[in-house]
Amino acid sequence: MPFSCQLPLHSHISVDGQAVFCRTQPFPVGVVVVEGMKPTAQIPQEDVDAIAALLDRANIDAERHLTSDTISENAPVKAWREAYRLFKTKKGARCSIENLLKRVLKGKPVGHITPAVDIYNTVSLTYALPVGGEDL
């Protein structure tokens, strides 16, 4: 079931007791839990091909997010760099969507990995949002 929230002031998120996120300002978070996903070997080839086609299309459509040949001058990249400045990250750490858009900008589209990864990369490229997955 999709979940979205606005984290309140002084939010702390931890995984197995390890603090992974601490903010002092509200920040939107979205979580999607997908159950019953099959391992790649169990997915029919026709479905694998359909997912691959979605990623191919997203690579092309992502060009709409790129209005400059300088990656840092594009609106989604600027926004996510600003957000990352507010996190405690390693100096120079970049958001995943920046890396995906940089590939598109350089004419090296995001390639196919597995159907699950291809799905969240498709979402990332389509909406210029960082998306990732975890096997729970």
Short mmCIF file of C-alpha atoms in Angstrom, two decimals:
data_model
loop_
_atom_site.label_atom_id
_atom_site.label_comp_id
_atom_site.label_asym_id
_atom_site.label_seq_id
_atom_site.Cartn_x
_atom_site.Cartn_y
_atom_site.Cartn_z
CA MET A 1 0.00 0.00 0.00
CA PRO A 2 1.49 3.41 -0.94
CA PHE A 3 2.39 5.65 1.95
CA SER A 4 3.27 9.30 1.87
CA CYS A 5 3.85 11.68 4.72
CA GLN A 6 5.33 14.99 5.68
CA LEU A 7 7.91 14.27 8.35
CA PRO A 8 7.53 16.64 11.30
CA LEU A 9 10.25 18.80 12.80
CA HIS A 10 13.04 16.89 14.52
CA SER A 11 12.34 13.64 12.66
CA HIS A 12 14.55 10.64 13.18
CA ILE A 13 14.41 7.50 11.05
CA SER A 14 16.33 4.43 12.05
CA VAL A 15 16.79 0.94 10.68
CA ASP A 16 17.70 -1.78 13.18
CA GLY A 17 18.62 0.89 15.71
CA GLN A 18 20.96 2.74 13.35
CA ALA A 19 20.03 6.36 12.73
CA VAL A 20 19.86 6.89 8.99
CA PHE A 21 18.03 10.18 8.80
CA CYS A 22 17.59 13.16 11.08
CA ARG A 23 15.96 16.41 10.00
CA THR A 24 14.97 19.58 11.75
CA GLN A 25 12.58 20.75 9.02
CA PRO A 26 9.55 19.04 7.43
CA PHE A 27 10.43 16.82 4.50
CA PRO A 28 8.10 14.74 2.29
CA VAL A 29 8.72 11.00 2.17
CA GLY A 30 6.98 8.38 0.07
CA VAL A 31 7.13 4.64 0.56
CA VAL A 32 5.71 1.91 -1.66
CA VAL A 33 5.70 -1.69 -0.50
CA VAL A 34 5.32 -4.30 -3.23
CA GLU A 35 4.57 -7.85 -2.20
CA GLY A 36 4.77 -11.02 -4.24
CA MET A 37 7.54 -9.93 -6.58
CA LYS A 38 9.13 -12.82 -8.42
CA PRO A 39 12.83 -13.45 -8.92
CA THR A 40 14.02 -12.54 -12.41
CA ALA A 41 14.26 -16.20 -13.42
CA GLN A 42 10.53 -16.63 -12.76
CA ILE A 43 9.37 -13.65 -14.83
CA PRO A 44 8.12 -14.53 -18.33
CA GLN A 45 10.39 -13.16 -21.06
CA GLU A 46 7.51 -11.19 -22.56
CA ASP A 47 7.14 -9.31 -19.24
CA VAL A 48 10.90 -8.74 -18.99
CA ASP A 49 10.81 -7.30 -22.52
CA ALA A 50 7.82 -5.07 -21.69
CA ILE A 51 9.60 -3.68 -18.61
CA ALA A 52 12.77 -3.11 -20.66
CA ALA A 53 10.71 -1.19 -23.23
CA LEU A 54 9.34 1.04 -20.44
CA LEU A 55 12.90 1.86 -19.35
CA ASP A 56 13.93 2.57 -22.93
CA ARG A 57 11.00 4.98 -23.27
CA ALA A 58 11.81 6.62 -19.91
CA ASN A 59 15.40 7.25 -21.07
CA ILE A 60 14.03 9.15 -24.06
CA ASP A 61 11.33 10.98 -22.10
CA ALA A 62 13.83 12.02 -19.40
CA GLU A 63 15.31 14.50 -21.85
CA ARG A 64 12.43 16.83 -20.95
CA HIS A 65 14.08 17.32 -17.53
CA LEU A 66 17.31 18.43 -19.22
CA THR A 67 17.20 22.03 -20.37
CA SER A 68 20.96 22.61 -20.11
CA ASP A 69 24.04 20.69 -21.22
CA THR A 70 25.51 21.41 -17.77
CA ILE A 71 24.00 18.82 -15.41
CA SER A 72 24.05 21.15 -12.37
CA GLU A 73 21.97 23.78 -14.19
CA ASN A 74 18.94 21.51 -14.68
CA ALA A 75 16.03 22.16 -12.30
CA PRO A 76 15.65 18.63 -10.85
CA VAL A 77 19.39 18.39 -10.21
CA LYS A 78 19.47 21.82 -8.55
CA ALA A 79 16.55 20.85 -6.30
CA TRP A 80 18.06 17.54 -5.23
CA ARG A 81 21.51 19.04 -4.67
CA GLU A 82 19.90 21.55 -2.34
CA ALA A 83 18.06 18.76 -0.52
CA TYR A 84 21.29 16.76 -0.18
CA ARG A 85 23.05 19.78 1.31
CA LEU A 86 20.57 19.51 4.18
CA PHE A 87 21.46 15.86 4.83
CA LYS A 88 24.57 14.64 6.55
CA THR A 89 26.24 13.00 3.56
CA LYS A 90 29.79 12.58 2.38
CA LYS A 91 31.08 15.69 0.67
CA GLY A 92 30.23 15.49 -3.01
CA ALA A 93 27.59 12.77 -2.57
CA ARG A 94 25.04 12.98 -5.35
CA CYS A 95 21.45 11.89 -5.57
CA SER A 96 20.71 8.84 -7.73
CA ILE A 97 18.51 10.82 -10.13
CA GLU A 98 21.44 13.11 -10.90
CA ASN A 99 23.50 10.12 -11.99
CA LEU A 100 20.65 8.73 -14.10
CA LEU A 101 20.02 12.09 -15.79
CA LYS A 102 23.74 12.55 -16.40
CA ARG A 103 23.75 9.27 -18.36
CA VAL A 104 20.84 10.49 -20.47
CA LEU A 105 22.55 13.85 -21.02
CA LYS A 106 25.73 12.12 -22.21
CA GLY A 107 23.78 9.90 -24.62
CA LYS A 108 24.49 6.78 -22.57
CA PRO A 109 21.00 5.68 -21.52
CA VAL A 110 20.37 3.83 -18.29
CA GLY A 111 20.74 0.15 -19.13
CA HIS A 112 18.74 -2.87 -18.10
CA ILE A 113 19.73 -4.56 -14.85
CA THR A 114 16.84 -6.66 -13.55
CA PRO A 115 13.10 -6.13 -14.01
CA ALA A 116 12.74 -4.78 -10.45
CA VAL A 117 15.61 -2.30 -10.84
CA ASP A 118 14.39 -1.36 -14.33
CA ILE A 119 10.97 -0.51 -12.86
CA TYR A 120 12.29 1.89 -10.25
CA ASN A 121 14.77 3.43 -12.69
CA THR A 122 11.82 3.99 -15.03
CA VAL A 123 9.96 5.82 -12.25
CA SER A 124 13.08 7.85 -11.40
CA LEU A 125 13.62 8.97 -14.99
CA THR A 126 9.94 9.66 -15.63
CA TYR A 127 9.45 11.89 -12.58
CA ALA A 128 13.06 13.06 -11.93
CA LEU A 129 12.89 11.55 -8.44
CA PRO A 130 15.36 9.37 -6.59
CA VAL A 131 13.83 5.92 -6.20
CA GLY A 132 15.44 2.83 -4.79
CA GLY A 133 14.48 -0.61 -3.69
CA GLU A 134 15.18 -2.97 -0.84
CA ASP A 135 14.43 -6.66 -0.59
CA LEU A 136 12.57 -6.94 2.69
#
